[in-house]
Amino acid sequence: MPVKNIDKARGSTTGRPIMVLLDILGKRWTLRIMWELRDRPMTFRDLQRQCGDISPTTLNSRLRELRALAIIDHGTGGYQYTPLGEELGGQMTALDSWSRKWSDQLDKE
């Protein structure tokens, strides 16, 4: 089933939700921002500090995109996951766990 209104986010022609999501998450810095928000809300300056050399313009753009897609929101403590973002963050944590096992296996070979 095509995703309405977000398929234009990266020019997805299929509108398939997984393709749209992967395109969005594949944008430079997006996954890093998501990763930094996994434990707690963060202010703009906190995120900029945690992300190292991200420019304020890029950070602002990625935050705006993630908010428009209902993955994060801005609350009293700063930027934080929405319920859908929290679920996506959990998937990222599971993928992190798998990647550690994979890395250990490659190191043994």
Short mmCIF file of C-alpha atoms in Angstrom, two decimals:
data_model
loop_
_atom_site.label_atom_id
_atom_site.label_comp_id
_atom_site.label_asym_id
_atom_site.label_seq_id
_atom_site.Cartn_x
_atom_site.Cartn_y
_atom_site.Cartn_z
CA MET A 1 0.00 0.00 0.00
CA PRO A 2 1.52 3.37 -1.02
CA VAL A 3 2.34 5.96 1.60
CA LYS A 4 0.53 9.20 0.92
CA ASN A 5 2.32 12.54 1.11
CA ILE A 6 5.70 11.16 2.13
CA ASP A 7 6.62 9.47 -1.12
CA LYS A 8 7.80 12.86 -2.34
CA ALA A 9 10.21 13.10 0.58
CA ARG A 10 12.94 11.46 -1.49
CA GLY A 11 11.24 11.00 -4.82
CA SER A 12 10.02 7.47 -4.20
CA THR A 13 8.09 6.36 -7.24
CA THR A 14 6.59 3.25 -5.66
CA GLY A 15 5.32 4.80 -2.45
CA ARG A 16 6.01 1.50 -0.67
CA PRO A 17 6.38 2.32 3.02
CA ILE A 18 9.63 0.39 3.51
CA MET A 19 11.28 2.09 0.54
CA VAL A 20 10.17 5.52 1.69
CA LEU A 21 11.40 4.81 5.23
CA LEU A 22 14.78 3.54 4.01
CA ASP A 23 15.18 6.58 1.77
CA ILE A 24 14.44 8.90 4.67
CA LEU A 25 16.65 7.06 7.15
CA GLY A 26 19.39 6.93 4.51
CA LYS A 27 19.75 10.68 4.46
CA ARG A 28 23.00 11.81 6.00
CA TRP A 29 22.74 12.33 9.77
CA THR A 30 19.17 11.05 10.13
CA LEU A 31 20.12 7.72 11.74
CA ARG A 32 22.63 9.44 14.01
CA ILE A 33 19.96 11.85 15.24
CA MET A 34 17.57 8.96 15.81
CA TRP A 35 20.27 7.04 17.67
CA GLU A 36 21.11 9.96 19.96
CA LEU A 37 17.43 10.36 20.90
CA ARG A 38 17.06 6.70 21.92
CA ASP A 39 17.62 7.27 25.65
CA ARG A 40 16.25 10.71 26.39
CA PRO A 41 14.90 13.94 24.95
CA MET A 42 17.57 16.36 23.79
CA THR A 43 17.67 20.04 22.97
CA PHE A 44 18.92 21.29 19.63
CA ARG A 45 22.29 22.18 21.15
CA ASP A 46 22.57 18.79 22.87
CA LEU A 47 21.92 17.02 19.58
CA GLN A 48 24.38 19.21 17.74
CA ARG A 49 27.04 18.44 20.36
CA GLN A 50 26.33 14.70 20.30
CA CYS A 51 26.40 14.59 16.51
CA GLY A 52 29.83 16.20 16.28
CA ASP A 53 30.26 18.12 13.10
CA ILE A 54 26.65 18.38 11.92
CA SER A 55 25.84 21.88 10.71
CA PRO A 56 22.95 23.73 12.35
CA THR A 57 21.25 23.98 8.95
CA THR A 58 21.43 20.23 8.36
CA LEU A 59 20.31 19.40 11.88
CA ASN A 60 17.38 21.77 11.58
CA SER A 61 16.42 20.25 8.24
CA ARG A 62 16.56 16.66 9.54
CA LEU A 63 14.59 17.53 12.66
CA ARG A 64 11.94 19.22 10.54
CA GLU A 65 11.70 16.14 8.28
CA LEU A 66 11.45 13.72 11.21
CA ARG A 67 8.78 15.87 12.85
CA ALA A 68 6.78 16.09 9.63
CA LEU A 69 6.83 12.29 9.45
CA ALA A 70 5.65 11.93 13.08
CA ILE A 71 8.84 10.13 14.15
CA ILE A 72 9.96 12.79 16.59
CA ASP A 73 8.34 15.78 18.25
CA HIS A 74 9.46 18.68 20.36
CA GLY A 75 8.33 18.65 23.98
CA THR A 76 9.30 20.39 27.19
CA GLY A 77 12.57 18.42 27.45
CA GLY A 78 13.54 18.93 23.83
CA TYR A 79 13.27 16.65 20.83
CA GLN A 80 12.01 13.17 21.56
CA TYR A 81 10.46 10.16 19.93
CA THR A 82 6.76 10.00 19.25
CA PRO A 83 5.13 6.62 20.00
CA LEU A 84 5.88 5.54 16.41
CA GLY A 85 9.42 6.85 16.74
CA GLU A 86 9.83 4.91 19.97
CA GLU A 87 8.84 1.74 18.14
CA LEU A 88 11.28 2.50 15.32
CA GLY A 89 13.99 3.19 17.90
CA GLY A 90 13.36 -0.25 19.38
CA GLN A 91 13.88 -1.77 15.95
CA MET A 92 17.17 0.12 15.66
CA THR A 93 18.27 -1.25 19.04
CA ALA A 94 17.51 -4.78 17.87
CA LEU A 95 19.50 -4.13 14.70
CA ASP A 96 22.39 -2.84 16.82
CA SER A 97 22.35 -6.07 18.82
CA TRP A 98 22.42 -8.12 15.63
CA SER A 99 25.25 -6.02 14.16
CA ARG A 100 27.40 -6.69 17.24
CA LYS A 101 26.93 -10.45 16.83
CA TRP A 102 27.72 -10.14 13.14
CA SER A 103 30.87 -8.12 13.84
CA ASP A 104 32.03 -10.64 16.45
CA GLN A 105 31.48 -13.47 13.98
CA LEU A 106 33.46 -11.69 11.27
CA ASP A 107 36.29 -11.06 13.72
CA LYS A 108 36.48 -14.79 14.48
CA GLU A 109 36.82 -15.74 10.82
#
